[in-house]
Amino acid sequence: MTLQGLKEKLMRSVLKDPENTIRAAYALRPELAGTPYYEAPMLGCAAADDPLFAQFKADPNIYGSALRLPEEWLPDAKCVISVFLPFAEEVRRSNTPDLEEPSDQWLHGRIEGQAFLEEICRRIAGWLEAEGYQAVIPAIHEDFCIRRDPARKELGQPVFASNWSERHAAFAAGLGTFGLSKHIITEKGVCGRFGSVITDAPLEVTPRPYTEPYEYCTFCGACIRRCPVNAIFPEGKDVELCSDYVDDTCRRHAPRFGCGKCQLAVPCTTRIPARLRRKTSDD
Ligand code: SF4
Ligand code: SF4
């Protein structure tokens, strides 16, 4: 199995699957049936022993001790595969005008679309296992957990931390850098879902075309203005405020929930934003 072979299988698997659409059986409105969730996927691969993972874990200002290293998930781990499924235009467009309530398409994308992403990760694991390799999907592994660590709050970090981070895996796997809204800005933008698979297959590592954690963000502030609860500000993001708001949407839309307003109608929605020319002392 090569990384290119994996990418081709993934592309077919995502784009040709009827499950990559809202199904009539659960659609909130009949006319939503058939709406696609995702466009063409992205896939990157990091070396499991990339020093970045240890750095994420060692530095509480980046992530901290809650993070499990790839070899703590799979002792013979060689690679971390990161997958990004960008939301389709219909999903993005539907959730753009109303700055408070999530659209029905977004609610489906956040719940059933997430289930489809998990299924895609299971398929990747299955392809690897069929060739005799081991594969672990941290996000659906029985050891996956989210724990409360009050010490993180003092460092300006969210008080809850999980033992795996899709965003940090994506950064390590060359898919993109962080943005002010804390999403990962990829070549296809921020708007979509990430998953990952840890394997002992010796795949080709994807080069990272960046060196800085926020290299793709222009700090334009557009995401700040999109947030209904002012959870994003120039110095960072109040993740608990965001999380409380998303929980609140669950009270109105149970069993579904979601927001994502900061990912829409911003320069990084579907691409790496063009860098703004900075004023110089000559101006
Ligand atoms: S909207 Fe602007 S500031 Fe916010 S993440 Fe995107 S590029 Fe960065
Ligand atoms: S997802 Fe969170 S940060 Fe983004 S707009 Fe909604 S509440 Fe604000």
PDB file of C-alpha atoms in Angstrom, residues 161-267:
ATOM      1  CA  ALA A 161      -8.520  18.100  26.920  1.00  0.00           C
ATOM      2  CA  SER A 162      -8.855  14.850  25.006  1.00  0.00           C
ATOM      3  CA  ASN A 163      -6.081  12.305  24.683  1.00  0.00           C
ATOM      4  CA  TRP A 164      -5.929  12.784  20.910  1.00  0.00           C
ATOM      5  CA  SER A 165      -6.220  15.890  18.761  1.00  0.00           C
ATOM      6  CA  GLU A 166      -7.291  15.638  15.113  1.00  0.00           C
ATOM      7  CA  ARG A 167      -6.127  19.196  14.526  1.00  0.00           C
ATOM      8  CA  HIS A 168      -2.625  18.629  15.837  1.00  0.00           C
ATOM      9  CA  ALA A 169      -2.392  15.383  13.838  1.00  0.00           C
ATOM     10  CA  ALA A 170      -3.448  17.301  10.709  1.00  0.00           C
ATOM     11  CA  PHE A 171      -0.792  19.961  11.343  1.00  0.00           C
ATOM     12  CA  ALA A 172       1.878  17.281  11.745  1.00  0.00           C
ATOM     13  CA  ALA A 173       0.673  15.484   8.604  1.00  0.00           C
ATOM     14  CA  GLY A 174       1.171  18.542   6.402  1.00  0.00           C
ATOM     15  CA  LEU A 175      -2.514  19.333   5.871  1.00  0.00           C
ATOM     16  CA  GLY A 176      -2.431  22.899   7.177  1.00  0.00           C
ATOM     17  CA  THR A 177      -1.784  25.352   9.971  1.00  0.00           C
ATOM     18  CA  PHE A 178      -3.912  26.723  12.767  1.00  0.00           C
ATOM     19  CA  GLY A 179      -6.013  29.832  12.337  1.00  0.00           C
ATOM     20  CA  LEU A 180      -7.187  32.371  14.901  1.00  0.00           C
ATOM     21  CA  SER A 181     -10.488  30.466  15.177  1.00  0.00           C
ATOM     22  CA  LYS A 182      -8.378  27.378  16.141  1.00  0.00           C
ATOM     23  CA  HIS A 183      -9.475  25.489  13.071  1.00  0.00           C
ATOM     24  CA  ILE A 184      -6.905  24.076  10.686  1.00  0.00           C
ATOM     25  CA  ILE A 185      -6.578  26.082   7.469  1.00  0.00           C
ATOM     26  CA  THR A 186      -5.942  23.633   4.628  1.00  0.00           C
ATOM     27  CA  GLU A 187      -5.597  24.189   0.882  1.00  0.00           C
ATOM     28  CA  LYS A 188      -9.353  23.557   0.817  1.00  0.00           C
ATOM     29  CA  GLY A 189     -10.004  25.885   3.737  1.00  0.00           C
ATOM     30  CA  VAL A 190     -11.208  25.310   7.290  1.00  0.00           C
ATOM     31  CA  CYS A 191     -14.750  24.164   6.676  1.00  0.00           C
ATOM     32  CA  GLY A 192     -14.969  20.404   7.153  1.00  0.00           C
ATOM     33  CA  ARG A 193     -14.127  17.518   9.464  1.00  0.00           C
ATOM     34  CA  PHE A 194     -10.852  15.776  10.351  1.00  0.00           C
ATOM     35  CA  GLY A 195     -10.168  12.155  11.216  1.00  0.00           C
ATOM     36  CA  SER A 196      -7.028  10.073  11.667  1.00  0.00           C
ATOM     37  CA  VAL A 197      -5.661   6.551  11.640  1.00  0.00           C
ATOM     38  CA  ILE A 198      -2.427   5.390  13.305  1.00  0.00           C
ATOM     39  CA  THR A 199      -0.732   2.461  11.586  1.00  0.00           C
ATOM     40  CA  ASP A 200       2.445   0.393  11.466  1.00  0.00           C
ATOM     41  CA  ALA A 201       2.389   0.553   7.643  1.00  0.00           C
ATOM     42  CA  PRO A 202       5.555   2.297   6.373  1.00  0.00           C
ATOM     43  CA  LEU A 203       3.884   4.993   4.263  1.00  0.00           C
ATOM     44  CA  GLU A 204       5.518   7.987   2.646  1.00  0.00           C
ATOM     45  CA  VAL A 205       5.531  11.025   4.922  1.00  0.00           C
ATOM     46  CA  THR A 206       3.872  14.195   3.569  1.00  0.00           C
ATOM     47  CA  PRO A 207       6.178  17.237   3.599  1.00  0.00           C
ATOM     48  CA  ARG A 208       4.931  20.194   5.640  1.00  0.00           C
ATOM     49  CA  PRO A 209       4.948  23.271   3.390  1.00  0.00           C
ATOM     50  CA  TYR A 210       5.017  25.519   6.502  1.00  0.00           C
ATOM     51  CA  THR A 211       7.095  26.022   9.608  1.00  0.00           C
ATOM     52  CA  GLU A 212       4.976  28.255  11.844  1.00  0.00           C
ATOM     53  CA  PRO A 213       1.814  27.100  13.675  1.00  0.00           C
ATOM     54  CA  TYR A 214      -0.304  30.018  12.370  1.00  0.00           C
ATOM     55  CA  GLU A 215       1.435  30.483   9.031  1.00  0.00           C
ATOM     56  CA  TYR A 216      -1.722  30.331   6.869  1.00  0.00           C
ATOM     57  CA  CYS A 217      -3.780  32.731   9.026  1.00  0.00           C
ATOM     58  CA  THR A 218      -3.731  36.412   8.071  1.00  0.00           C
ATOM     59  CA  PHE A 219      -5.311  37.443  11.387  1.00  0.00           C
ATOM     60  CA  CYS A 220      -7.857  39.380   9.327  1.00  0.00           C
ATOM     61  CA  GLY A 221     -10.386  39.050  12.158  1.00  0.00           C
ATOM     62  CA  ALA A 222     -13.300  37.985   9.930  1.00  0.00           C
ATOM     63  CA  CYS A 223     -13.975  34.946  12.135  1.00  0.00           C
ATOM     64  CA  ILE A 224     -14.226  37.240  15.178  1.00  0.00           C
ATOM     65  CA  ARG A 225     -17.124  39.100  13.575  1.00  0.00           C
ATOM     66  CA  ARG A 226     -18.949  35.873  12.655  1.00  0.00           C
ATOM     67  CA  CYS A 227     -19.131  34.436  16.173  1.00  0.00           C
ATOM     68  CA  PRO A 228     -22.547  34.869  17.833  1.00  0.00           C
ATOM     69  CA  VAL A 229     -21.081  34.770  21.361  1.00  0.00           C
ATOM     70  CA  ASN A 230     -17.798  36.630  20.835  1.00  0.00           C
ATOM     71  CA  ALA A 231     -15.765  33.562  21.664  1.00  0.00           C
ATOM     72  CA  ILE A 232     -12.962  34.597  19.293  1.00  0.00           C
ATOM     73  CA  PHE A 233     -10.861  37.678  19.931  1.00  0.00           C
ATOM     74  CA  PRO A 234      -7.518  38.963  18.610  1.00  0.00           C
ATOM     75  CA  GLU A 235      -5.553  37.156  21.324  1.00  0.00           C
ATOM     76  CA  GLY A 236      -7.246  33.779  20.861  1.00  0.00           C
ATOM     77  CA  LYS A 237     -10.436  31.865  21.531  1.00  0.00           C
ATOM     78  CA  ASP A 238     -12.522  31.079  24.600  1.00  0.00           C
ATOM     79  CA  VAL A 239     -13.127  27.409  23.828  1.00  0.00           C
ATOM     80  CA  GLU A 240     -15.487  26.951  26.769  1.00  0.00           C
ATOM     81  CA  LEU A 241     -17.709  29.808  25.630  1.00  0.00           C
ATOM     82  CA  CYS A 242     -17.820  28.220  22.168  1.00  0.00           C
ATOM     83  CA  SER A 243     -18.536  24.801  23.623  1.00  0.00           C
ATOM     84  CA  ASP A 244     -21.338  26.173  25.845  1.00  0.00           C
ATOM     85  CA  TYR A 245     -22.938  27.775  22.807  1.00  0.00           C
ATOM     86  CA  VAL A 246     -22.754  24.572  20.811  1.00  0.00           C
ATOM     87  CA  ASP A 247     -24.266  22.701  23.803  1.00  0.00           C
ATOM     88  CA  ASP A 248     -27.046  25.262  23.801  1.00  0.00           C
ATOM     89  CA  THR A 249     -27.847  24.491  20.154  1.00  0.00           C
ATOM     90  CA  CYS A 250     -28.360  20.884  21.260  1.00  0.00           C
ATOM     91  CA  ARG A 251     -31.142  22.016  23.563  1.00  0.00           C
ATOM     92  CA  ARG A 252     -32.943  23.499  20.554  1.00  0.00           C
ATOM     93  CA  HIS A 253     -31.997  20.897  17.935  1.00  0.00           C
ATOM     94  CA  ALA A 254     -31.560  17.671  19.906  1.00  0.00           C
ATOM     95  CA  PRO A 255     -30.276  15.138  19.175  1.00  0.00           C
ATOM     96  CA  ARG A 256     -28.208  17.256  16.791  1.00  0.00           C
ATOM     97  CA  PHE A 257     -26.075  20.319  17.493  1.00  0.00           C
ATOM     98  CA  GLY A 258     -23.576  22.582  15.779  1.00  0.00           C
ATOM     99  CA  CYS A 259     -22.524  26.132  14.972  1.00  0.00           C
ATOM    100  CA  GLY A 260     -19.530  26.597  12.636  1.00  0.00           C
ATOM    101  CA  LYS A 261     -20.397  30.226  11.834  1.00  0.00           C
ATOM    102  CA  CYS A 262     -16.731  31.247  12.208  1.00  0.00           C
ATOM    103  CA  GLN A 263     -15.811  28.883   9.342  1.00  0.00           C
ATOM    104  CA  LEU A 264     -18.167  30.523   6.846  1.00  0.00           C
ATOM    105  CA  ALA A 265     -18.012  33.694   4.753  1.00  0.00           C
ATOM    106  CA  VAL A 266     -14.414  34.238   5.860  1.00  0.00           C
ATOM    107  CA  PRO A 267     -11.276  34.365   3.669  1.00  0.00           C
TER     108      PRO A 267
END
